[in-house]
Coordinates of C-alpha atoms in Angstrom, one line a residue:
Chain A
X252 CA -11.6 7.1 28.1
X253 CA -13.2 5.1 25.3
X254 CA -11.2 4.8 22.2
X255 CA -12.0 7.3 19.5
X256 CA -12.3 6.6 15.9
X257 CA -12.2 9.5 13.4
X258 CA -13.4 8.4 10.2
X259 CA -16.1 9.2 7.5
X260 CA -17.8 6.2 5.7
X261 CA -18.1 7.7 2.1
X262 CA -14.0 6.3 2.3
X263 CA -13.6 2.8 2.1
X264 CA -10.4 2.5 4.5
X265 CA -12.8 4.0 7.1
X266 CA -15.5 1.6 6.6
X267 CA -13.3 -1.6 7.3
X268 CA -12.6 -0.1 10.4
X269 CA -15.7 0.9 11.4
X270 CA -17.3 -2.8 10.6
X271 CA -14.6 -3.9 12.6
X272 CA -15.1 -2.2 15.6
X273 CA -19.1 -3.2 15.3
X274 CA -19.0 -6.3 14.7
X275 CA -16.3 -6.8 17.8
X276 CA -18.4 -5.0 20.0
X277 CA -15.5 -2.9 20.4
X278 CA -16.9 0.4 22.2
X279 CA -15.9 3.7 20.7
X280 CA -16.5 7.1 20.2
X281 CA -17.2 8.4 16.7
X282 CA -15.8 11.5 15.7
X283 CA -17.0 12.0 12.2
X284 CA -14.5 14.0 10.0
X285 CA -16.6 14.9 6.8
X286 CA -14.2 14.5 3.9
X287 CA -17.0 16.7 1.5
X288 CA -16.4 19.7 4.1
X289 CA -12.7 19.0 3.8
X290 CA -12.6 18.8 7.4
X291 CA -9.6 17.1 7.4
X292 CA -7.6 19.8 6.4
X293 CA -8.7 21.7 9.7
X294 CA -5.2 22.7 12.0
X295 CA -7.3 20.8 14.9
X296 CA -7.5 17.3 12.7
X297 CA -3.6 18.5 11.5
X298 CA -2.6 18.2 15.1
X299 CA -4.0 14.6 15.5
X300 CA -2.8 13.0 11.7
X301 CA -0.4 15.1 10.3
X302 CA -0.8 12.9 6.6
X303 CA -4.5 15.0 7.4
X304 CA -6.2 11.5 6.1
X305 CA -8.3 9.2 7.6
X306 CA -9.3 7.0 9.7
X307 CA -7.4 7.6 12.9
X308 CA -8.1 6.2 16.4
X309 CA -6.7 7.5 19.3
X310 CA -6.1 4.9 22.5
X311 CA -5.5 7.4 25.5
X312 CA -1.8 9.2 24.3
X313 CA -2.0 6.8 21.4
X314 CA -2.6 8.3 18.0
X315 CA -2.8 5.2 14.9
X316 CA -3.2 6.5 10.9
X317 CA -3.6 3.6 8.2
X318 CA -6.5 1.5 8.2
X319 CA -4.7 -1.9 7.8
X320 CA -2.2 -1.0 10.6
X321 CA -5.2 0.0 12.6
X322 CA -7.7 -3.1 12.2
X323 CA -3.9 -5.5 13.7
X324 CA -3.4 -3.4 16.7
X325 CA -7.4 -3.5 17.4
X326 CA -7.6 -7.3 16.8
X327 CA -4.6 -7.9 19.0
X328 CA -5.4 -5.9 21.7
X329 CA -9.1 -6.7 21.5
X330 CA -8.2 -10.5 20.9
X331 CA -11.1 -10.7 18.3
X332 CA -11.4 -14.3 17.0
X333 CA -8.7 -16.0 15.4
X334 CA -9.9 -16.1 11.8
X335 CA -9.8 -12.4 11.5
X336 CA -5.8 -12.1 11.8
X337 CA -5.0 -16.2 12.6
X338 CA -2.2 -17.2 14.9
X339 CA -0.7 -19.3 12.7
X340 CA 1.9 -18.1 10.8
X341 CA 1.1 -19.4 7.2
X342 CA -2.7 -18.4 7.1
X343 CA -1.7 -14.8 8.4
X344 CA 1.1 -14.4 6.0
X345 CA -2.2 -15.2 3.3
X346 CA -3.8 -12.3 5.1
X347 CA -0.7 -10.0 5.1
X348 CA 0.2 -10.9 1.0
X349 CA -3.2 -9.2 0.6
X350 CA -3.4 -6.8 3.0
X351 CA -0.1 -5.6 1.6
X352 CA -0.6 -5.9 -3.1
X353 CA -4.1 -4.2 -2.4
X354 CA -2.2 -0.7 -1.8
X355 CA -1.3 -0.7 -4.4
X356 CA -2.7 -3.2 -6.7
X357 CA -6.8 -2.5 -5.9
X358 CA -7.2 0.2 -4.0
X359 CA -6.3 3.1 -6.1
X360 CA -7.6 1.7 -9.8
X361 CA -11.2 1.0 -7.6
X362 CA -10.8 4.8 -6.5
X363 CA -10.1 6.4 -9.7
X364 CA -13.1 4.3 -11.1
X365 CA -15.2 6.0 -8.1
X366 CA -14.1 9.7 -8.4
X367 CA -14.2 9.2 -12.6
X368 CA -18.1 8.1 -12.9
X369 CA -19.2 8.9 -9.5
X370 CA -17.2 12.8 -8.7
X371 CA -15.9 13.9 -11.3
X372 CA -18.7 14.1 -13.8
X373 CA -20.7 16.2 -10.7
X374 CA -17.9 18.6 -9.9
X375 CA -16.7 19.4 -13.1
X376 CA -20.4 20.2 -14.3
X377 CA -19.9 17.9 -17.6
X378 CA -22.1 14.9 -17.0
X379 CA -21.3 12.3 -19.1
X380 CA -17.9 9.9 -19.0
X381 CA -15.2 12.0 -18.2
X382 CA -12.2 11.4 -20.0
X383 CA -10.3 8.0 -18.7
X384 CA -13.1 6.7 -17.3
X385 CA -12.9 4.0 -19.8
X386 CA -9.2 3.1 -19.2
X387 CA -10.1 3.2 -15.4
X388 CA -12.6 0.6 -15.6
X389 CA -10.0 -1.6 -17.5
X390 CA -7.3 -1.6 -15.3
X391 CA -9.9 -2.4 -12.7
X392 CA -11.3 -5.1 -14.1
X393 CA -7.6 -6.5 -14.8
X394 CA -7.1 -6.2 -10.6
X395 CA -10.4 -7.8 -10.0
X396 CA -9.2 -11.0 -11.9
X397 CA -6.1 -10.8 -10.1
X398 CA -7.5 -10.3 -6.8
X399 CA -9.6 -13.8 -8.2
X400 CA -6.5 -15.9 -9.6
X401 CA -4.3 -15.0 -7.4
X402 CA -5.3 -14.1 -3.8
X403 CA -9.1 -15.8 -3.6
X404 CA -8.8 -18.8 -6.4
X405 CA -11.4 -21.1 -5.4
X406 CA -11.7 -21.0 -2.1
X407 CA -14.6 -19.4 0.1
X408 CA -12.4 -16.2 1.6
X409 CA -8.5 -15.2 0.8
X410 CA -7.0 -17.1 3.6
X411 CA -9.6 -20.4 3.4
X412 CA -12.4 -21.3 5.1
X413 CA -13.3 -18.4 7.5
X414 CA -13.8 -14.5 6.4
X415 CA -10.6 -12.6 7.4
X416 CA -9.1 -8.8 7.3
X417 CA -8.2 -9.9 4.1
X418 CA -11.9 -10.1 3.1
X419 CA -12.9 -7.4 4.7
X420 CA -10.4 -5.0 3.6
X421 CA -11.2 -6.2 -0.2
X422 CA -14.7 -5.8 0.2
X423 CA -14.9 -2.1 1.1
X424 CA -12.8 -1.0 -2.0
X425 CA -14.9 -3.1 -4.6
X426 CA -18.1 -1.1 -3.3
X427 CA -16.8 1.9 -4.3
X428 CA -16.8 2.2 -7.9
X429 CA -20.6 1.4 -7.2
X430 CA -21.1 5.1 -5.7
X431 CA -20.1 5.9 -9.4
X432 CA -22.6 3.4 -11.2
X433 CA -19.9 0.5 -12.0
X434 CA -20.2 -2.6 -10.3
X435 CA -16.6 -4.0 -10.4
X436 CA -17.8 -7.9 -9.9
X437 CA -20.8 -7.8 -12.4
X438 CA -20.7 -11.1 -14.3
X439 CA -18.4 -13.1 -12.4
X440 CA -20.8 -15.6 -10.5
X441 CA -17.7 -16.9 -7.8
X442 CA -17.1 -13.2 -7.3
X443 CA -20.2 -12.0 -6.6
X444 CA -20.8 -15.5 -4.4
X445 CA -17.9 -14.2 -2.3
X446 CA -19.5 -11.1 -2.0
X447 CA -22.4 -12.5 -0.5
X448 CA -20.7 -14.6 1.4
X449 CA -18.9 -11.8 2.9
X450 CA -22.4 -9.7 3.4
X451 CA -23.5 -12.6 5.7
X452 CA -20.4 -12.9 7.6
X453 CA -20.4 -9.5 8.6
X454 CA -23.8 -8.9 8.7
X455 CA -26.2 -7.4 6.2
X456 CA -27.7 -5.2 8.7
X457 CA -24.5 -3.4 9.3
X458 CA -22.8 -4.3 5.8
X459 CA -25.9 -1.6 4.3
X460 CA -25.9 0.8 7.4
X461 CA -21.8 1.2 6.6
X462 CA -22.7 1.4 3.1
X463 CA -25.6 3.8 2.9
X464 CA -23.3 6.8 2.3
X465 CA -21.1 5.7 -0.6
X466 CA -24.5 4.2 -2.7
X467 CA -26.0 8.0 -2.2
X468 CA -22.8 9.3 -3.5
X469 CA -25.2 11.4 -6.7
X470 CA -27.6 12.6 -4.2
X471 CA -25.1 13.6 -1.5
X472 CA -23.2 15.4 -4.1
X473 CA -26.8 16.9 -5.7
X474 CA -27.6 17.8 -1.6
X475 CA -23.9 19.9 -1.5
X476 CA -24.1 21.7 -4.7
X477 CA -27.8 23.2 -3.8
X478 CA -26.8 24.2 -0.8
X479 CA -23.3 24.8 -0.3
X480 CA -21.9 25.5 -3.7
X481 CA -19.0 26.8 -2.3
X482 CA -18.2 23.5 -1.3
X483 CA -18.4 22.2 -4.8
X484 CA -15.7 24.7 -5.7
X485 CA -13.2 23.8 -2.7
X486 CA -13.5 19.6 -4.0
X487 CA -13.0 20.4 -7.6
X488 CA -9.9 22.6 -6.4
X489 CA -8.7 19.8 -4.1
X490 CA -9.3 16.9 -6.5
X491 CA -7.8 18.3 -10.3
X492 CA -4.7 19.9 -7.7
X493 CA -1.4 19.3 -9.6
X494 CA -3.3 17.0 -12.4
X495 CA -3.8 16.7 -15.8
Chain B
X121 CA 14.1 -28.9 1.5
X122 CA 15.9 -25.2 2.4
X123 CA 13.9 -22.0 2.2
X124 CA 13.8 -20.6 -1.3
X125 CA 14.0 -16.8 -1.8
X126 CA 13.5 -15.5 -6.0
X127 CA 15.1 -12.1 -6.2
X128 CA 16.7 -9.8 -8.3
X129 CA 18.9 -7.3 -6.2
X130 CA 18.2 -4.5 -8.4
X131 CA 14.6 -4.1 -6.9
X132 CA 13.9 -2.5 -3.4
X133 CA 11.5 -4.8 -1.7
X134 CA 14.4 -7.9 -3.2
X135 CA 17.2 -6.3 -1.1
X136 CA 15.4 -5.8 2.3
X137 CA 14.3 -9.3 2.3
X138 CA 17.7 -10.4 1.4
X139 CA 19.3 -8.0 4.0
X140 CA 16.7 -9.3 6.9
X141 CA 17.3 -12.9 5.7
X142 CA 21.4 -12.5 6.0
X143 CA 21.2 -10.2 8.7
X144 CA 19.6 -12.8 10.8
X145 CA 21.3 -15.9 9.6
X146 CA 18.5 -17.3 7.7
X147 CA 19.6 -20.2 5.7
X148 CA 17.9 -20.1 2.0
X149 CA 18.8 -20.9 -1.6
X150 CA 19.3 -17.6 -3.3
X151 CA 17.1 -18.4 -7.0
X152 CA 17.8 -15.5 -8.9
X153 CA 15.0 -14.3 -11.2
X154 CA 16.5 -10.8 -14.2
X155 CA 14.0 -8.5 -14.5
X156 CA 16.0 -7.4 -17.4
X157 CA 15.8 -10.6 -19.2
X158 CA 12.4 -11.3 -18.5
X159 CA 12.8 -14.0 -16.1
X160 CA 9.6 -13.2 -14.2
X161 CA 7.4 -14.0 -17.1
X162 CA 8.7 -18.0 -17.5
X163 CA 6.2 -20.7 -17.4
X164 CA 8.2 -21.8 -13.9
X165 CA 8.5 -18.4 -12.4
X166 CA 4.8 -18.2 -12.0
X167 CA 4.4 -21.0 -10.6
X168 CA 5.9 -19.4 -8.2
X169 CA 4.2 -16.1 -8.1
X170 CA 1.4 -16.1 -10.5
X171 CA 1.7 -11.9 -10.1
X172 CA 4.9 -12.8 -11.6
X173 CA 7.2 -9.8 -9.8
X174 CA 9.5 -10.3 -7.1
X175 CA 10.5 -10.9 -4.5
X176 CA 8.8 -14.1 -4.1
X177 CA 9.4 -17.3 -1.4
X178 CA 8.8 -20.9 -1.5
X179 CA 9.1 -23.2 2.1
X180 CA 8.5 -26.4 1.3
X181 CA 4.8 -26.3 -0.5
X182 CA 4.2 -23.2 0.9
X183 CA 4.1 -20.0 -1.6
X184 CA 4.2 -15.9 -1.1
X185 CA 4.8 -12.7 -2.6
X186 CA 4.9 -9.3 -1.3
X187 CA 7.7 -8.2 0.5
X188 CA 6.6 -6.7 3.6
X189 CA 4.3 -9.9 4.6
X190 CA 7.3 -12.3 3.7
X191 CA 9.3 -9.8 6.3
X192 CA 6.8 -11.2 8.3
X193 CA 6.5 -14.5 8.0
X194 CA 10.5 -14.7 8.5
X195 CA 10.4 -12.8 11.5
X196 CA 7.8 -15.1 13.2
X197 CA 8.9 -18.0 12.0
X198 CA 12.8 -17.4 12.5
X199 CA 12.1 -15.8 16.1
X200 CA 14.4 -12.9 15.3
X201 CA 15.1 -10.4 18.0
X202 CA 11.9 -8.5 19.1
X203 CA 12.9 -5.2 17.7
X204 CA 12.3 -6.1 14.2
X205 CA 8.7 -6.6 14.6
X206 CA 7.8 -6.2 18.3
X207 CA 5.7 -8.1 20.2
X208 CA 4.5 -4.7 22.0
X209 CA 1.0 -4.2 20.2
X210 CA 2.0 -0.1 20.2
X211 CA 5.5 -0.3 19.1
X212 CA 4.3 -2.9 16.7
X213 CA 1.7 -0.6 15.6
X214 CA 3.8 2.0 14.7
X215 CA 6.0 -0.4 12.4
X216 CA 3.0 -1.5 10.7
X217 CA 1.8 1.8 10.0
X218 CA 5.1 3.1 8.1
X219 CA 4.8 -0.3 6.1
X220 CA 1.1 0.4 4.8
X221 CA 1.9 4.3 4.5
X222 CA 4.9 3.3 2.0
X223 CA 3.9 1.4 -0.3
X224 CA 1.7 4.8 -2.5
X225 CA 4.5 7.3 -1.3
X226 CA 8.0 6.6 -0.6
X227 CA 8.4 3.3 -2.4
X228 CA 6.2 4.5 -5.2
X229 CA 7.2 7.9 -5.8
X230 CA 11.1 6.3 -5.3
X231 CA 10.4 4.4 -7.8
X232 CA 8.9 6.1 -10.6
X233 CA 11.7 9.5 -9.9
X234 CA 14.5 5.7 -10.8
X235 CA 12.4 4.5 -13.8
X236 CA 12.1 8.1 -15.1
X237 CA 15.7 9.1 -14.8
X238 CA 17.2 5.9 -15.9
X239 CA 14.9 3.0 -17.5
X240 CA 11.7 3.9 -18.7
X241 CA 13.0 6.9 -21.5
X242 CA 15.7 4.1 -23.0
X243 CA 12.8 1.6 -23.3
X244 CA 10.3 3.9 -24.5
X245 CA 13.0 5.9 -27.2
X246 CA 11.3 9.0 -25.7
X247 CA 12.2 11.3 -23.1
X248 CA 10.1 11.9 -20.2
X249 CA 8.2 15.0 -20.4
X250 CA 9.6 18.1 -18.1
X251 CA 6.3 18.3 -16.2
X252 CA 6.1 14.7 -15.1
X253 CA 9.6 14.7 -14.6
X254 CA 9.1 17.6 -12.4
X255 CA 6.0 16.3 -10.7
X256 CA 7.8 13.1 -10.2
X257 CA 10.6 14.8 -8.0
X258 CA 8.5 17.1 -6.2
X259 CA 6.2 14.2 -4.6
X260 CA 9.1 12.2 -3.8
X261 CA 10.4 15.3 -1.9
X262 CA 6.6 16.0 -0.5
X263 CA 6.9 11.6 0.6
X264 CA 10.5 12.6 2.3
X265 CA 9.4 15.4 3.9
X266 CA 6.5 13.7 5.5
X267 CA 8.3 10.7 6.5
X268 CA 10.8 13.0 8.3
X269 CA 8.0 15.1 9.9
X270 CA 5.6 12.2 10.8
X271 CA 7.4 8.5 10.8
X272 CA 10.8 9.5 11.9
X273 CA 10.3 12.7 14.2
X274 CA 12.8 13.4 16.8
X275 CA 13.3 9.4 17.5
X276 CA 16.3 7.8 16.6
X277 CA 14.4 4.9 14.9
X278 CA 10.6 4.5 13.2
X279 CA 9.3 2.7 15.8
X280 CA 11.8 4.2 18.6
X281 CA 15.4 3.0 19.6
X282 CA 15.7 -0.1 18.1
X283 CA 16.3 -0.5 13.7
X284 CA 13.1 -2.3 12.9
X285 CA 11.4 -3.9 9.7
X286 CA 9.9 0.0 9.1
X287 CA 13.5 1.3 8.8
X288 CA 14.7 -1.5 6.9
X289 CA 12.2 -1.2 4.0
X290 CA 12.6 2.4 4.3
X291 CA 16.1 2.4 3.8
X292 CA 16.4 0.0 0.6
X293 CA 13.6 3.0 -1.6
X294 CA 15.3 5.5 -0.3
X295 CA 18.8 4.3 -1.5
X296 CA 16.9 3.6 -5.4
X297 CA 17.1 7.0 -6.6
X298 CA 21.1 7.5 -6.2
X299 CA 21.2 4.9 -8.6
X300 CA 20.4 7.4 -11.2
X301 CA 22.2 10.2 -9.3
X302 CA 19.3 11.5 -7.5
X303 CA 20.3 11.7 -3.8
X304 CA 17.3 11.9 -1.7
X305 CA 19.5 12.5 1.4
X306 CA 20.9 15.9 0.4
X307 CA 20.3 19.3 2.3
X308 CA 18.8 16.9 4.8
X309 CA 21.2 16.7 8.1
X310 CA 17.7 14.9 10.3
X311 CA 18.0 11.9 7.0
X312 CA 21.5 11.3 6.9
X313 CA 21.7 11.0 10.1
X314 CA 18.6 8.7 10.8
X315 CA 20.6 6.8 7.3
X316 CA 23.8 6.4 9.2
X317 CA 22.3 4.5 12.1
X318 CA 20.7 2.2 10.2
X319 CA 23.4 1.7 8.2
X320 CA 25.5 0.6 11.4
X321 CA 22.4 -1.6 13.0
X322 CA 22.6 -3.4 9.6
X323 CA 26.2 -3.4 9.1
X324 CA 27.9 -1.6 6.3
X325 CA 29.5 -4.1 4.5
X326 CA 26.0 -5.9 3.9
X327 CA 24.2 -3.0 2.9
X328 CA 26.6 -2.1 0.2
X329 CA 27.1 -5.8 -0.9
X330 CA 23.1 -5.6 -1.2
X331 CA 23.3 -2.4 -3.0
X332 CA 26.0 -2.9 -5.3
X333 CA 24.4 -4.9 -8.1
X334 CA 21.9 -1.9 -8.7
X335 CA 24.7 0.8 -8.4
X336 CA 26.6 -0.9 -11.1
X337 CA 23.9 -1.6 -13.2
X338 CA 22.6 1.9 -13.4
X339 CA 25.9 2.8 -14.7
X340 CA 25.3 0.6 -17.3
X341 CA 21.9 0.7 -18.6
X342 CA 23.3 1.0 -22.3
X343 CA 24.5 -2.3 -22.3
X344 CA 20.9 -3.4 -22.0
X345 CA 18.7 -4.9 -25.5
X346 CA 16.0 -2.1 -25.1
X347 CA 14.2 -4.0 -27.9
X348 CA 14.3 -7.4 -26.1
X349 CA 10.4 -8.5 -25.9
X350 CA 11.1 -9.0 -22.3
X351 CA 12.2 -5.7 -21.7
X352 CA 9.6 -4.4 -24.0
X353 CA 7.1 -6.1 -22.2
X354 CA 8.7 -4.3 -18.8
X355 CA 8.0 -1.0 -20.4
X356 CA 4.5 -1.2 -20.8
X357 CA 3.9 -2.3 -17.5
X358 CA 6.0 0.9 -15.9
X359 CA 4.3 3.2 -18.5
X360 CA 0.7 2.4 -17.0
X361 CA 2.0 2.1 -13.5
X362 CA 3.9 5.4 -13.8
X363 CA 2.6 7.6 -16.6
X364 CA -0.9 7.2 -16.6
X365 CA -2.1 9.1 -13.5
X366 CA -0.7 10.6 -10.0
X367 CA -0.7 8.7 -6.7
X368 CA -1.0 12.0 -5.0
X369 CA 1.4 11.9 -1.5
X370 CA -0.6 14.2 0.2
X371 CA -4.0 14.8 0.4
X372 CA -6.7 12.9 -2.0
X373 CA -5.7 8.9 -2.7
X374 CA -5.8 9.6 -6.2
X375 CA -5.9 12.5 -8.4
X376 CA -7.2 12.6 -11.8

């Protein structure tokens, strides 16, 4: 049996994956999970991921959660060129040091960014900044320079001359924030060189096919509210749960 | 020149490097960096770490932060015995997935339960409000109770017989909040246990010569210059990282 990959591309841990397993030629069976339908809550996704988040892939018997965890085990046992996870040990611990701040040091101020300009405004029925937005984009833009002084500094990619996970895992969460209308590297010129550089490592063809849902966040969300509205309700329960 | 490791005991991801590193026999030179004084921000320090936290670790010309990856880097480059970080891509898999999954739940919702009940209301002059203090423990019981149900289930270990880096890192968050007399492993028989054995792959008398610096210390948080610029400093940091939004353990990344 192929390996399946459960995932939905509006998230950006999904996405990495995704590109992964496409540019490897890596053959698998997409089982979308629509995150707007709240299909992972369903007791038949519950069985599978018991966190109920994605992506997952499933080997045969073998059931994997956490994007970063997912992209080692698929380059090891795929043996994908070395520059995505190198052999040697001070270049991969380069990779790892990133793979492992971005948790928590990128990953959730570029989400809070995404679901304050691009979700929130929608579901809540107030367009308009919603209220934080502003301090979101700030402590962004602190982990962007970050990211830039201390895990890219002037070199081409994180871990030298070749594009890693590192890169790839970086990449995904710094489109986000655009599916709200905030590009995250606007007016750094090395930033937004890496960024193409990345593109053409990975391919643009594939870079914008993986990307095509996040950039239509508005119109997906416009598409929901006319004709599931119900829907609407369900993500603004689900996203202000237990908040402010 | 010998390995360098920059720690300060009182922090989690400081005592499971130095555990792994004395565990294994690693020779390094212990450079000891106080939080509390503000020894992170020096001039020297980030040439070290330019993120200026610890732990940080310097072979030869060689540089890195981040805990978990310099668990790494030891392992492979110390050979240590297989079961830390196994060679098996499944079994290694599952090691690697607790350490990703930890960092936004059990280390951080750890954490932020220790800085409310101890540091951050001395630093700030204010106490913490009930309904983030109440929030703070119930996701840290919602991170337990999915690291029981999901991580740990009826194995004796994370990753399966064997103590491994997963249970390691596990066990140094999980040990934070009795610091402040918080005891995450009450009314749970499934923890304690899983605690114990770890405890005895590790060897007692290390754990608790790891542990004992923060033990003490949180007994004597007074003694501290709460109006120190370095501590000051400290509290702004903990404020935005704890107090301005939820890292949700279940469910959506990040809730507003």
């Amino acid at each position: 049996m192929a390996l399946q990959y459960y995932g939905d591309l509006n998230s950006q841990p999904c996405r990495s994956v995704y590109i992964f397993l496409k540019k490897n030629n890596i053959p698998f069976e997409f089982k979308e999970v629509r995150l707007f339908m709240g299909e992972q809550y369903s007791e038949q996704f519950q069985k599978l991921n018991p966190l109920r988040k994605v992506p997952v892939i499933k080997d045969g018997d073998f059931v994997l959660s956490e994007s970063v965890s997912i992209l080692k085990y698929l380059a090891g046992k795929y043996q994908t060129p070395d520059h995505w996870y190198p052999g040697d040990l001070q270049r991969r611990a380069r990779v790892n040091e990133y793979l492992d701040w971005q948790h928590s040091g990128l990953r959730p101020q570029a989400s809070r960014v995404f679901l304050l300009k691009g979700m929130v405004p929608f579901i809540s029925g107030s367009p308009g900044p919603s209220a934080g937005a502003m301090e979101a984009v700030e402590e962004l833009t602190q982990s962007v320079e970050k990211f830039h002084q201390k895990f890219l500094q002037d070199k081409p990619y994180v871990a030298g001359a070749d594009i890693s996970l590192a890169d790839l895992v970086a990449i995904v969460e710094l489109m986000q924030p655009l599916g709200g209308g905030h590009d995250p590297l606007d007016g750094s010129a090395p930033l937004t060189a890496w960024r193409e550089r990345v593109k053409k490592a990975i391919g643009r063809e594939l870079f914008d096919e993986v990307h095509g849902p996040v950039l239509n966040t508005q119109q997906s969300l416009e598409s929901i509210s006319q004709k599931q509205p119900e829907l609407l309700d369900a993500m603004k329960k689900m996203l202000f749960k237990g908040g402010k | 020149m010998a390995l360098q490791l920059y720690l300060d005991l009182n922090s989690q991801p400081c005592r499971s490097v130095y555990i792994f590193a004395k565990k294994n026999n690693i020779a390094f030179e212990f450079k000891p960096v106080s939080l509390a004084e503000g020894q992170q921000y020096t001039e020297e320090f980030e040439k070290v770490n330019l993120l200026k936290r610890v732990p940080a670790l310097k072979d030869g010309d060689f540089t890195m932060a981040e805990s978990v990856a310099i668990l790494k880097y030891l392992a492979g480059k110390y050979k240590t015995p297989d079961h830390w970080y196994p060679a098996n891509l499944q079994q290694r898999a599952r090691v690697d997935e607790y350490l990703a999954w930890q960092h936004t739940t059990i280390r951080f919702h750890g954490s932020r339960l220790y800085m409310f009940k101890g540091l951050l209301p001395l630093l700030s002059g204010e106490p913490i409000p009930t309904d983030k203090m109440d929030e703070a423990v119930s996701d840290l019981q919602t991170s337990i109770r999915l690291f029981e149900d999901k991580f740990l289930q009826d194995r004796p270990f994370i990753a399966g017989r064997e103590v491994s880096l997963a249970d390691l890192v596990a066990i140094v968050e999980l040990m934070q909040p009795l610091g402040v007399g918080f005891d995450p492993f009450k009314d749970r028989p499934k923890l304690c246990s899983w605690r114990d054995r770890v405890e005895a792959a590790l060897g007692k008398e290390l754990l608790d010569e790891a542990h004992e610096k923060m033990m003490k210390r949180s007994g004597s948080l007074s003694n501290l210059d709460v109006n120190s610029p370095a501590l000051q400093r400290f509290a702004i940091g903990l404020k935005k990282t704890y107090m301005s939004w939820r890292l949700s353990p279940s469910g959506c990344k990040s809730t507003c």
